[in-house]
mmCIF file of C-alpha atoms and ligand atoms in Angstrom:
data_model
loop_
_atom_site.group_PDB
_atom_site.id
_atom_site.type_symbol
_atom_site.label_atom_id
_atom_site.label_comp_id
_atom_site.label_asym_id
_atom_site.label_seq_id
_atom_site.Cartn_x
_atom_site.Cartn_y
_atom_site.Cartn_z
ATOM 1 C CA UNK A 1 8.024 -8.718 -27.863
ATOM 2 C CA UNK A 2 6.689 -11.364 -29.678
ATOM 3 C CA UNK A 3 4.874 -10.669 -32.787
ATOM 4 C CA UNK A 4 1.645 -11.892 -31.373
ATOM 5 C CA UNK A 5 1.648 -9.298 -28.535
ATOM 6 C CA UNK A 6 -1.426 -6.934 -28.587
ATOM 7 C CA UNK A 7 -0.324 -3.799 -30.487
ATOM 8 C CA UNK A 8 -2.535 -1.620 -28.053
ATOM 9 C CA UNK A 9 0.021 -2.851 -25.241
ATOM 10 C CA UNK A 10 2.954 -2.827 -27.300
ATOM 11 C CA UNK A 11 4.365 0.545 -25.420
ATOM 12 C CA UNK A 12 2.853 -0.567 -21.957
ATOM 13 C CA UNK A 13 5.361 -0.074 -19.164
ATOM 14 C CA UNK A 14 4.953 -2.585 -16.468
ATOM 15 C CA UNK A 15 5.284 -1.842 -12.826
ATOM 16 C CA UNK A 16 8.605 -2.559 -11.209
ATOM 17 C CA UNK A 17 8.354 -4.439 -7.702
ATOM 18 C CA UNK A 18 11.138 -3.405 -5.032
ATOM 19 C CA UNK A 19 13.956 -5.985 -4.959
ATOM 20 C CA UNK A 20 13.722 -8.988 -3.388
ATOM 21 C CA UNK A 21 17.418 -10.141 -3.764
ATOM 22 C CA UNK A 22 18.760 -13.689 -2.785
ATOM 23 C CA UNK A 23 22.498 -13.129 -3.138
ATOM 24 C CA UNK A 24 22.436 -12.315 0.766
ATOM 25 C CA UNK A 25 20.524 -11.495 3.654
ATOM 26 C CA UNK A 26 19.914 -7.882 4.037
ATOM 27 C CA UNK A 27 18.285 -5.910 6.500
ATOM 28 C CA UNK A 28 15.254 -5.109 4.138
ATOM 29 C CA UNK A 29 14.071 -1.603 4.462
ATOM 30 C CA UNK A 30 12.687 -1.564 0.827
ATOM 31 C CA UNK A 31 9.358 -2.901 0.413
ATOM 32 C CA UNK A 32 7.287 -1.888 3.291
ATOM 33 C CA UNK A 33 6.914 -5.342 4.702
ATOM 34 C CA UNK A 34 6.369 -5.925 8.504
ATOM 35 C CA UNK A 35 9.399 -7.221 10.447
ATOM 36 C CA UNK A 36 6.936 -9.137 12.848
ATOM 37 C CA UNK A 37 5.553 -12.438 11.893
ATOM 38 C CA UNK A 38 1.680 -13.371 11.376
ATOM 39 C CA UNK A 39 0.082 -13.963 14.605
ATOM 40 C CA UNK A 40 -0.275 -17.390 16.123
ATOM 41 C CA UNK A 41 -3.873 -17.981 14.911
ATOM 42 C CA UNK A 42 -2.636 -17.775 11.334
ATOM 43 C CA UNK A 43 0.193 -20.348 11.799
ATOM 44 C CA UNK A 44 -2.720 -22.644 13.380
ATOM 45 C CA UNK A 45 -4.961 -22.198 10.505
ATOM 46 C CA UNK A 46 -2.465 -23.574 7.969
ATOM 47 C CA UNK A 47 -2.823 -26.964 9.340
ATOM 48 C CA UNK A 48 -2.900 -30.605 8.003
ATOM 49 C CA UNK A 49 -6.533 -30.417 7.469
ATOM 50 C CA UNK A 50 -6.222 -27.285 5.588
ATOM 51 C CA UNK A 51 -3.785 -28.517 3.070
ATOM 52 C CA UNK A 52 -5.804 -31.891 2.567
ATOM 53 C CA UNK A 53 -8.802 -29.743 1.614
ATOM 54 C CA UNK A 54 -6.594 -27.944 -0.950
ATOM 55 C CA UNK A 55 -7.966 -30.471 -3.650
ATOM 56 C CA UNK A 56 -11.340 -28.727 -3.288
ATOM 57 C CA UNK A 57 -11.955 -25.515 -4.841
ATOM 58 C CA UNK A 58 -12.217 -22.663 -2.360
ATOM 59 C CA UNK A 59 -15.244 -20.533 -1.405
ATOM 60 C CA UNK A 60 -15.355 -17.876 -4.298
ATOM 61 C CA UNK A 61 -17.122 -15.566 -2.161
ATOM 62 C CA UNK A 62 -14.828 -15.776 0.883
ATOM 63 C CA UNK A 63 -17.912 -15.930 3.040
ATOM 64 C CA UNK A 64 -16.054 -16.073 6.504
ATOM 65 C CA UNK A 65 -13.317 -13.736 5.729
ATOM 66 C CA UNK A 66 -15.832 -10.976 4.492
ATOM 67 C CA UNK A 67 -18.062 -11.815 7.872
ATOM 68 C CA UNK A 68 -15.013 -11.071 10.095
ATOM 69 C CA UNK A 69 -14.057 -8.049 8.285
ATOM 70 C CA UNK A 70 -17.464 -6.788 8.360
ATOM 71 C CA UNK A 71 -17.672 -7.451 11.939
ATOM 72 C CA UNK A 72 -14.078 -5.551 12.564
ATOM 73 C CA UNK A 73 -15.269 -2.582 10.544
ATOM 74 C CA UNK A 74 -18.900 -2.766 11.506
ATOM 75 C CA UNK A 75 -19.972 -3.030 7.953
ATOM 76 C CA UNK A 76 -22.410 -5.709 6.025
ATOM 77 C CA UNK A 77 -20.440 -8.367 4.438
ATOM 78 C CA UNK A 78 -21.928 -6.832 1.199
ATOM 79 C CA UNK A 79 -20.248 -3.990 1.808
ATOM 80 C CA UNK A 80 -16.598 -5.796 1.804
ATOM 81 C CA UNK A 81 -14.723 -7.000 -1.138
ATOM 82 C CA UNK A 82 -11.698 -9.319 -0.692
ATOM 83 C CA UNK A 83 -8.904 -9.828 -3.479
ATOM 84 C CA UNK A 84 -5.284 -11.130 -4.165
ATOM 85 C CA UNK A 85 -3.869 -8.260 -2.841
ATOM 86 C CA UNK A 86 -5.145 -4.810 -2.921
ATOM 87 C CA UNK A 87 -3.024 -4.373 -6.494
ATOM 88 C CA UNK A 88 -5.972 -6.862 -7.653
ATOM 89 C CA UNK A 89 -8.704 -4.436 -6.197
ATOM 90 C CA UNK A 90 -6.984 -1.471 -7.985
ATOM 91 C CA UNK A 91 -6.863 -3.066 -11.418
ATOM 92 C CA UNK A 92 -10.788 -4.100 -11.054
ATOM 93 C CA UNK A 93 -11.668 -0.742 -9.951
ATOM 94 C CA UNK A 94 -9.520 1.179 -12.700
ATOM 95 C CA UNK A 95 -11.147 -1.120 -15.170
ATOM 96 C CA UNK A 96 -15.045 -0.897 -13.486
ATOM 97 C CA UNK A 97 -15.038 2.854 -12.826
ATOM 98 C CA UNK A 98 -12.121 4.562 -14.913
ATOM 99 C CA UNK A 99 -14.152 5.133 -18.202
ATOM 100 C CA UNK A 100 -14.009 8.885 -17.810
ATOM 101 C CA UNK A 101 -10.404 9.151 -17.024
ATOM 102 C CA UNK A 102 -8.490 9.342 -13.962
ATOM 103 C CA UNK A 103 -6.830 11.521 -11.527
ATOM 104 C CA UNK A 104 -3.899 10.704 -9.377
ATOM 105 C CA UNK A 105 -1.020 12.654 -8.060
ATOM 106 C CA UNK A 106 2.326 12.758 -9.937
ATOM 107 C CA UNK A 107 3.975 11.416 -7.105
ATOM 108 C CA UNK A 108 2.292 8.196 -5.609
ATOM 109 C CA UNK A 109 2.103 4.803 -5.961
ATOM 110 C CA UNK A 110 3.556 3.798 -9.534
ATOM 111 C CA UNK A 111 0.912 1.128 -10.181
ATOM 112 C CA UNK A 112 -1.741 3.804 -10.801
ATOM 113 C CA UNK A 113 -0.136 4.708 -14.163
ATOM 114 C CA UNK A 114 0.493 1.117 -15.039
ATOM 115 C CA UNK A 115 -3.306 0.091 -14.584
ATOM 116 C CA UNK A 116 -4.591 3.297 -16.518
ATOM 117 C CA UNK A 117 -2.298 2.289 -19.431
ATOM 118 C CA UNK A 118 -3.113 -1.266 -19.237
ATOM 119 C CA UNK A 119 -6.914 -0.574 -19.717
ATOM 120 C CA UNK A 120 -6.318 2.102 -22.107
ATOM 121 C CA UNK A 121 -7.826 4.779 -19.884
ATOM 122 C CA UNK A 122 -6.902 8.557 -20.081
ATOM 123 C CA UNK A 123 -5.553 9.791 -16.876
ATOM 124 C CA UNK A 124 -3.891 13.085 -15.663
ATOM 125 C CA UNK A 125 -0.877 13.039 -13.096
ATOM 126 C CA UNK A 126 -1.776 16.026 -10.930
ATOM 127 C CA UNK A 127 1.293 17.765 -9.349
ATOM 128 C CA UNK A 128 1.796 17.630 -5.534
ATOM 129 C CA UNK A 129 2.730 20.913 -3.965
ATOM 130 C CA UNK A 130 6.212 22.178 -3.392
ATOM 131 C CA UNK A 131 6.098 20.433 0.065
ATOM 132 C CA UNK A 132 4.670 17.239 -1.326
ATOM 133 C CA UNK A 133 1.152 17.744 0.114
ATOM 134 C CA UNK A 134 -1.868 16.992 -1.913
ATOM 135 C CA UNK A 135 -4.355 19.906 -2.484
ATOM 136 C CA UNK A 136 -7.630 18.332 -2.792
ATOM 137 C CA UNK A 137 -9.244 21.451 -4.580
ATOM 138 C CA UNK A 138 -7.192 20.199 -7.709
ATOM 139 C CA UNK A 139 -9.275 16.988 -7.668
ATOM 140 C CA UNK A 140 -12.664 18.552 -7.234
ATOM 141 C CA UNK A 141 -15.356 18.869 -9.879
ATOM 142 C CA UNK A 142 -13.209 17.488 -12.653
ATOM 143 C CA UNK A 143 -15.534 14.631 -13.849
ATOM 144 C CA UNK A 144 -13.119 11.970 -13.571
ATOM 145 C CA UNK A 145 -12.379 9.188 -11.018
ATOM 146 C CA UNK A 146 -10.233 10.158 -8.400
ATOM 147 C CA UNK A 147 -7.378 7.929 -6.889
ATOM 148 C CA UNK A 148 -5.439 9.044 -3.655
ATOM 149 C CA UNK A 149 -3.223 7.124 -1.423
ATOM 150 C CA UNK A 150 -3.655 8.333 2.188
ATOM 151 C CA UNK A 151 -1.124 8.020 3.556
ATOM 152 C CA UNK A 152 0.504 8.793 0.343
ATOM 153 C CA UNK A 153 3.428 6.709 -0.786
ATOM 154 C CA UNK A 154 6.495 7.267 -1.076
ATOM 155 C CA UNK A 155 6.109 10.548 1.004
ATOM 156 C CA UNK A 156 3.980 9.255 3.915
ATOM 157 C CA UNK A 157 2.008 12.312 4.251
ATOM 158 C CA UNK A 158 -1.563 12.044 5.188
ATOM 159 C CA UNK A 159 -4.661 13.748 4.634
ATOM 160 C CA UNK A 160 -7.436 14.193 7.253
ATOM 161 C CA UNK A 161 -10.826 12.805 6.630
ATOM 162 C CA UNK A 162 -12.332 16.040 6.346
ATOM 163 C CA UNK A 163 -10.513 16.712 3.368
ATOM 164 C CA UNK A 164 -11.710 13.059 1.832
ATOM 165 C CA UNK A 165 -15.247 14.161 2.609
ATOM 166 C CA UNK A 166 -14.562 17.356 0.519
ATOM 167 C CA UNK A 167 -13.537 15.303 -2.505
ATOM 168 C CA UNK A 168 -16.485 12.944 -2.197
ATOM 169 C CA UNK A 169 -18.935 15.727 -2.380
ATOM 170 C CA UNK A 170 -17.135 17.378 -5.151
ATOM 171 C CA UNK A 171 -17.315 14.375 -7.127
ATOM 172 C CA UNK A 172 -20.810 12.716 -6.667
ATOM 173 C CA UNK A 173 -20.802 11.273 -10.449
ATOM 174 C CA UNK A 174 -17.360 9.499 -10.009
ATOM 175 C CA UNK A 175 -15.592 6.964 -7.487
ATOM 176 C CA UNK A 176 -13.289 8.451 -5.218
ATOM 177 C CA UNK A 177 -11.086 5.569 -4.483
ATOM 178 C CA UNK A 178 -8.777 5.787 -1.194
ATOM 179 C CA UNK A 179 -5.913 3.556 -1.126
ATOM 180 C CA UNK A 180 -5.442 2.989 2.401
ATOM 181 C CA UNK A 181 -2.438 0.483 2.320
ATOM 182 C CA UNK A 182 -0.639 2.572 5.274
ATOM 183 C CA UNK A 183 -3.567 3.494 7.425
ATOM 184 C CA UNK A 184 -3.033 1.552 10.360
ATOM 185 C CA UNK A 185 0.280 3.390 11.031
ATOM 186 C CA UNK A 186 -1.303 6.558 12.255
ATOM 187 C CA UNK A 187 -3.749 7.888 9.341
ATOM 188 C CA UNK A 188 -7.217 8.212 9.690
ATOM 189 C CA UNK A 189 -9.488 5.945 7.772
ATOM 190 C CA UNK A 190 -12.495 6.776 5.660
ATOM 191 C CA UNK A 191 -14.138 3.824 6.099
ATOM 192 C CA UNK A 192 -16.774 5.365 8.269
ATOM 193 C CA UNK A 193 -18.047 7.323 5.134
ATOM 194 C CA UNK A 194 -19.267 4.538 2.984
ATOM 195 C CA UNK A 195 -22.820 4.728 4.242
ATOM 196 C CA UNK A 196 -22.998 8.582 3.483
ATOM 197 C CA UNK A 197 -21.141 8.637 0.022
ATOM 198 C CA UNK A 198 -22.040 6.009 -2.628
ATOM 199 C CA UNK A 199 -18.808 6.899 -4.524
ATOM 200 C CA UNK A 200 -16.436 6.232 -1.962
ATOM 201 C CA UNK A 201 -14.247 2.991 -2.418
ATOM 202 C CA UNK A 202 -11.910 2.521 0.410
ATOM 203 C CA UNK A 203 -8.992 -0.088 -0.020
ATOM 204 C CA UNK A 204 -6.813 -1.765 2.280
ATOM 205 C CA UNK A 205 -4.322 -4.655 2.504
ATOM 206 C CA UNK A 206 -2.827 -7.126 4.883
ATOM 207 C CA UNK A 207 0.485 -6.660 2.996
ATOM 208 C CA UNK A 208 1.947 -3.883 5.288
ATOM 209 C CA UNK A 209 0.282 -3.783 8.981
ATOM 210 C CA UNK A 210 -0.838 -7.373 9.029
ATOM 211 C CA UNK A 211 2.295 -9.229 8.176
ATOM 212 C CA UNK A 212 0.932 -11.231 5.278
ATOM 213 C CA UNK A 213 2.374 -9.810 1.880
ATOM 214 C CA UNK A 214 3.341 -13.145 0.685
ATOM 215 C CA UNK A 215 -0.206 -14.581 1.082
ATOM 216 C CA UNK A 216 -1.769 -11.768 -1.042
ATOM 217 C CA UNK A 217 -4.756 -10.220 0.435
ATOM 218 C CA UNK A 218 -6.508 -6.940 0.004
ATOM 219 C CA UNK A 219 -9.894 -6.022 0.766
ATOM 220 C CA UNK A 220 -12.205 -3.016 -0.225
ATOM 221 C CA UNK A 221 -14.999 -1.458 1.460
ATOM 222 C CA UNK A 222 -17.669 0.563 -0.184
ATOM 223 C CA UNK A 223 -21.607 0.766 -0.968
ATOM 224 C CA UNK A 224 -23.194 -2.668 -1.928
ATOM 225 C CA UNK A 225 -23.548 -1.244 -5.349
ATOM 226 C CA UNK A 226 -19.663 -0.617 -5.953
ATOM 227 C CA UNK A 227 -18.555 -3.922 -4.295
ATOM 228 C CA UNK A 228 -21.232 -5.807 -6.586
ATOM 229 C CA UNK A 229 -19.692 -3.899 -9.396
ATOM 230 C CA UNK A 230 -15.984 -5.082 -8.299
ATOM 231 C CA UNK A 231 -17.423 -8.719 -8.003
ATOM 232 C CA UNK A 232 -18.763 -8.739 -11.554
ATOM 233 C CA UNK A 233 -15.493 -7.999 -12.686
ATOM 234 C CA UNK A 234 -13.719 -10.818 -10.378
ATOM 235 C CA UNK A 235 -16.260 -13.314 -11.632
ATOM 236 C CA UNK A 236 -15.465 -12.534 -15.134
ATOM 237 C CA UNK A 237 -11.664 -12.932 -14.536
ATOM 238 C CA UNK A 238 -11.040 -15.411 -11.594
ATOM 239 C CA UNK A 239 -13.679 -16.084 -9.214
ATOM 240 C CA UNK A 240 -11.126 -17.997 -7.145
ATOM 241 C CA UNK A 241 -8.655 -15.232 -6.732
ATOM 242 C CA UNK A 242 -8.178 -15.506 -2.850
ATOM 243 C CA UNK A 243 -7.133 -19.089 -2.316
ATOM 244 C CA UNK A 244 -7.986 -21.292 0.415
ATOM 245 C CA UNK A 245 -5.046 -20.827 2.347
ATOM 246 C CA UNK A 246 -5.096 -17.164 2.257
ATOM 247 C CA UNK A 247 -8.878 -17.057 3.212
ATOM 248 C CA UNK A 248 -7.846 -19.151 6.250
ATOM 249 C CA UNK A 249 -5.210 -17.038 7.233
ATOM 250 C CA UNK A 250 -6.990 -13.749 6.724
ATOM 251 C CA UNK A 251 -9.856 -14.987 9.110
ATOM 252 C CA UNK A 252 -7.295 -15.534 11.922
ATOM 253 C CA UNK A 253 -5.638 -12.423 11.235
ATOM 254 C CA UNK A 254 -8.478 -10.412 11.398
ATOM 255 C CA UNK A 255 -9.765 -12.262 14.959
ATOM 256 C CA UNK A 256 -6.347 -11.390 16.445
ATOM 257 C CA UNK A 257 -6.401 -7.677 15.190
ATOM 258 C CA UNK A 258 -5.159 -6.379 18.456
ATOM 259 C CA UNK A 259 -2.053 -8.244 17.949
ATOM 260 C CA UNK A 260 -1.227 -6.469 14.569
ATOM 261 C CA UNK A 261 -2.278 -3.010 16.161
ATOM 262 C CA UNK A 262 0.206 -3.510 18.795
ATOM 263 C CA UNK A 263 2.786 -4.440 16.222
ATOM 264 C CA UNK A 264 1.676 -1.178 14.565
ATOM 265 C CA UNK A 265 2.115 0.754 17.690
ATOM 266 C CA UNK A 266 5.765 -0.725 18.051
ATOM 267 C CA UNK A 267 6.453 0.443 14.429
ATOM 268 C CA UNK A 268 5.341 3.923 15.030
ATOM 269 C CA UNK A 269 7.600 4.182 18.079
ATOM 270 C CA UNK A 270 10.823 2.963 15.880
ATOM 271 C CA UNK A 271 9.598 5.435 13.118
ATOM 272 C CA UNK A 272 9.686 8.209 15.599
ATOM 273 C CA UNK A 273 13.218 7.119 17.058
ATOM 274 C CA UNK A 274 14.512 6.585 13.164
ATOM 275 C CA UNK A 275 12.918 10.276 12.347
ATOM 276 C CA UNK A 276 14.751 11.917 15.341
ATOM 277 C CA UNK A 277 18.066 10.230 14.805
ATOM 278 C CA UNK A 278 17.962 11.165 10.891
ATOM 279 C CA UNK A 279 17.207 14.800 11.813
ATOM 280 C CA UNK A 280 20.263 14.702 14.269
ATOM 281 C CA UNK A 281 22.573 13.711 11.292
ATOM 282 C CA UNK A 282 21.078 16.698 9.209
ATOM 283 C CA UNK A 283 18.461 14.616 7.114
ATOM 284 C CA UNK A 284 15.220 16.327 6.096
ATOM 285 C CA UNK A 285 12.577 13.796 6.962
ATOM 286 C CA UNK A 286 8.920 14.132 5.958
ATOM 287 C CA UNK A 287 6.391 13.880 8.789
ATOM 288 C CA UNK A 288 5.173 10.349 8.078
ATOM 289 C CA UNK A 289 2.095 8.284 9.046
ATOM 290 C CA UNK A 290 3.291 5.281 7.293
ATOM 291 C CA UNK A 291 5.619 2.623 7.938
ATOM 292 C CA UNK A 292 8.378 4.157 6.144
ATOM 293 C CA UNK A 293 10.290 7.556 6.234
ATOM 294 C CA UNK A 294 11.156 9.741 3.143
ATOM 295 C CA UNK A 295 14.265 11.594 3.815
ATOM 296 C CA UNK A 296 17.283 13.108 2.162
ATOM 297 C CA UNK A 297 20.095 14.933 3.071
ATOM 298 C CA UNK A 298 22.740 17.259 1.243
ATOM 299 C CA UNK A 299 25.639 15.293 2.409
ATOM 300 C CA UNK A 300 25.164 12.386 0.183
ATOM 301 C CA UNK A 301 23.058 11.789 -2.853
ATOM 302 C CA UNK A 302 20.146 9.726 -2.882
ATOM 303 C CA UNK A 303 21.169 6.866 -5.232
ATOM 304 C CA UNK A 304 24.703 7.068 -3.541
ATOM 305 C CA UNK A 305 23.212 6.814 -0.425
ATOM 306 C CA UNK A 306 20.895 4.050 -1.498
ATOM 307 C CA UNK A 307 24.203 2.115 -2.856
ATOM 308 C CA UNK A 308 26.362 2.626 0.006
ATOM 309 C CA UNK A 309 23.771 1.164 2.348
ATOM 310 C CA UNK A 310 23.324 -1.785 0.124
ATOM 311 C CA UNK A 311 26.887 -2.557 0.451
ATOM 312 C CA UNK A 312 26.612 -2.651 3.935
ATOM 313 C CA UNK A 313 23.634 -5.105 3.564
ATOM 314 C CA UNK A 314 20.871 -2.687 4.200
ATOM 315 C CA UNK A 315 18.190 -2.153 1.435
ATOM 316 C CA UNK A 316 16.069 0.858 0.925
ATOM 317 C CA UNK A 317 14.200 2.128 -2.013
ATOM 318 C CA UNK A 318 15.476 4.695 -4.228
ATOM 319 C CA UNK A 319 13.229 6.337 -7.054
ATOM 320 C CA UNK A 320 15.117 7.691 -9.908
ATOM 321 C CA UNK A 321 12.337 10.408 -10.543
ATOM 322 C CA UNK A 322 12.952 13.885 -11.289
ATOM 323 C CA UNK A 323 11.434 15.541 -7.842
ATOM 324 C CA UNK A 324 12.450 12.885 -5.674
ATOM 325 C CA UNK A 325 15.528 11.404 -6.711
ATOM 326 C CA UNK A 326 17.589 13.020 -3.892
ATOM 327 C CA UNK A 327 15.193 10.928 -1.237
ATOM 328 C CA UNK A 328 15.330 7.561 -0.181
ATOM 329 C CA UNK A 329 12.286 5.500 1.270
ATOM 330 C CA UNK A 330 13.153 3.707 4.469
ATOM 331 C CA UNK A 331 10.717 0.973 5.735
ATOM 332 C CA UNK A 332 10.489 0.819 9.494
ATOM 333 C CA UNK A 333 11.827 -2.589 10.611
ATOM 334 C CA UNK A 334 12.232 -3.732 14.145
ATOM 335 C CA UNK A 335 13.939 -1.377 16.542
ATOM 336 C CA UNK A 336 17.071 -3.524 16.282
ATOM 337 C CA UNK A 337 17.155 -3.236 12.445
ATOM 338 C CA UNK A 338 16.746 0.697 12.646
ATOM 339 C CA UNK A 339 19.539 1.321 15.194
ATOM 340 C CA UNK A 340 21.663 -0.917 12.623
ATOM 341 C CA UNK A 341 20.317 1.483 9.771
ATOM 342 C CA UNK A 342 21.378 4.634 11.556
ATOM 343 C CA UNK A 343 24.763 2.953 12.555
ATOM 344 C CA UNK A 344 25.513 2.380 8.707
ATOM 345 C CA UNK A 345 24.063 5.877 8.028
ATOM 346 C CA UNK A 346 26.720 7.422 10.658
ATOM 347 C CA UNK A 347 29.347 5.159 9.333
ATOM 348 C CA UNK A 348 28.525 6.514 5.581
ATOM 349 C CA UNK A 349 28.459 10.105 6.495
ATOM 350 C CA UNK A 350 31.888 9.475 8.662
ATOM 351 C CA UNK A 351 30.230 10.273 11.918
ATOM 352 C CA UNK A 352 31.635 8.602 15.158
ATOM 353 C CA UNK A 353 29.563 6.180 16.271
HETATM 354 C C1 PLP B 401 1.873 -1.656 -1.083
HETATM 355 C C2 PLP B 401 0.984 -0.888 -1.785
HETATM 356 C C3 PLP B 401 -0.502 -1.638 -2.267
HETATM 357 C C4 PLP B 401 -0.167 -2.862 -2.576
HETATM 358 O O1 PLP B 401 -0.299 -3.910 -1.690
HETATM 359 P P1 PLP B 401 -0.883 -5.542 -1.960
HETATM 360 O O2 PLP B 401 -1.935 -5.657 -1.009
HETATM 361 O O3 PLP B 401 0.350 -6.035 -1.422
HETATM 362 O O4 PLP B 401 -1.131 -5.679 -3.458
HETATM 363 C C5 PLP B 401 -1.176 -0.710 -2.846
HETATM 364 N N1 PLP B 401 -1.093 0.408 -2.624
HETATM 365 C C6 PLP B 401 -0.100 1.166 -1.948
HETATM 366 C C7 PLP B 401 -0.171 2.615 -1.793
HETATM 367 C C8 PLP B 401 0.979 0.301 -1.537
HETATM 368 O O5 PLP B 401 2.038 0.771 -0.840
#
């Protein structure tokens, strides 16, 4: 740290992204990316003309993209916000709505705590129940902003929309941010509640179900007032935060939504296969509605399994964190990748193939 660094941020602990190693090719089951490529329209959208147009600034309002998203989710464009990945939206939302403090689960997306610290906001980490479920009553009438990933990460457990509605009713004076990064893999979206609850901000991303993690594109759906607040923050930091190539790719991806939803169904099928196979091998596997599984076994420790898999060229995600250190989070890749993963686990456990 230089002597010039803001002393308020001296103890800030930054987020640690999952590894993206370059030393060899891995079967990458560690950062919840899609195993499937972007759709054909995305490829076509990134043509020569688009490249030539890079000399111009992009549309700061991302008008076309908002219109397409509004159509898909049956909203007005003014109820849609787009940003440079959904992390960007979380950052803006914490800054915009977190002044009274923020509640989020103790086991959830690691970035929530980082954003709260970055902006100097008070926060409380609410313990998940013993079975890793969220009890929404813990978040009711606390007079704070609420942030919940649904489905949650890294557990994969999902809440029904009815429970989200309870949260919204109990916290009319504060924003309830529902992070739906994984909703397309079998969860229930609360996007339809936006008209009824002006305190709801529903955040999604193109990184997981839409095969565009590298393009950086996230969006939020909320009341016009909430979206206008986010726009104010965006125009106070970087009006061009979604670049021209990503905007064009995003428009094409929304227009080919069916392709991505088919991929999600394939991933759900492979998820069911992987869960069953792991259970046959004696693993405890949480019931996931996301594109990953959270699993542990008594036969080999969490970190040990992670390391042994890595030696075999398979990357999963291990969190060295008290309540979950026996677990690994396994992204669902292609069916072939999951079969290779199961074979590797069998070898490690000394089971015959
Ligand atoms: C992956 C993820 C994000 C971030 O997604 P980006 O759009 O790539 O920034 C946000 N929230 C959760 C829970 C995630 O898992």
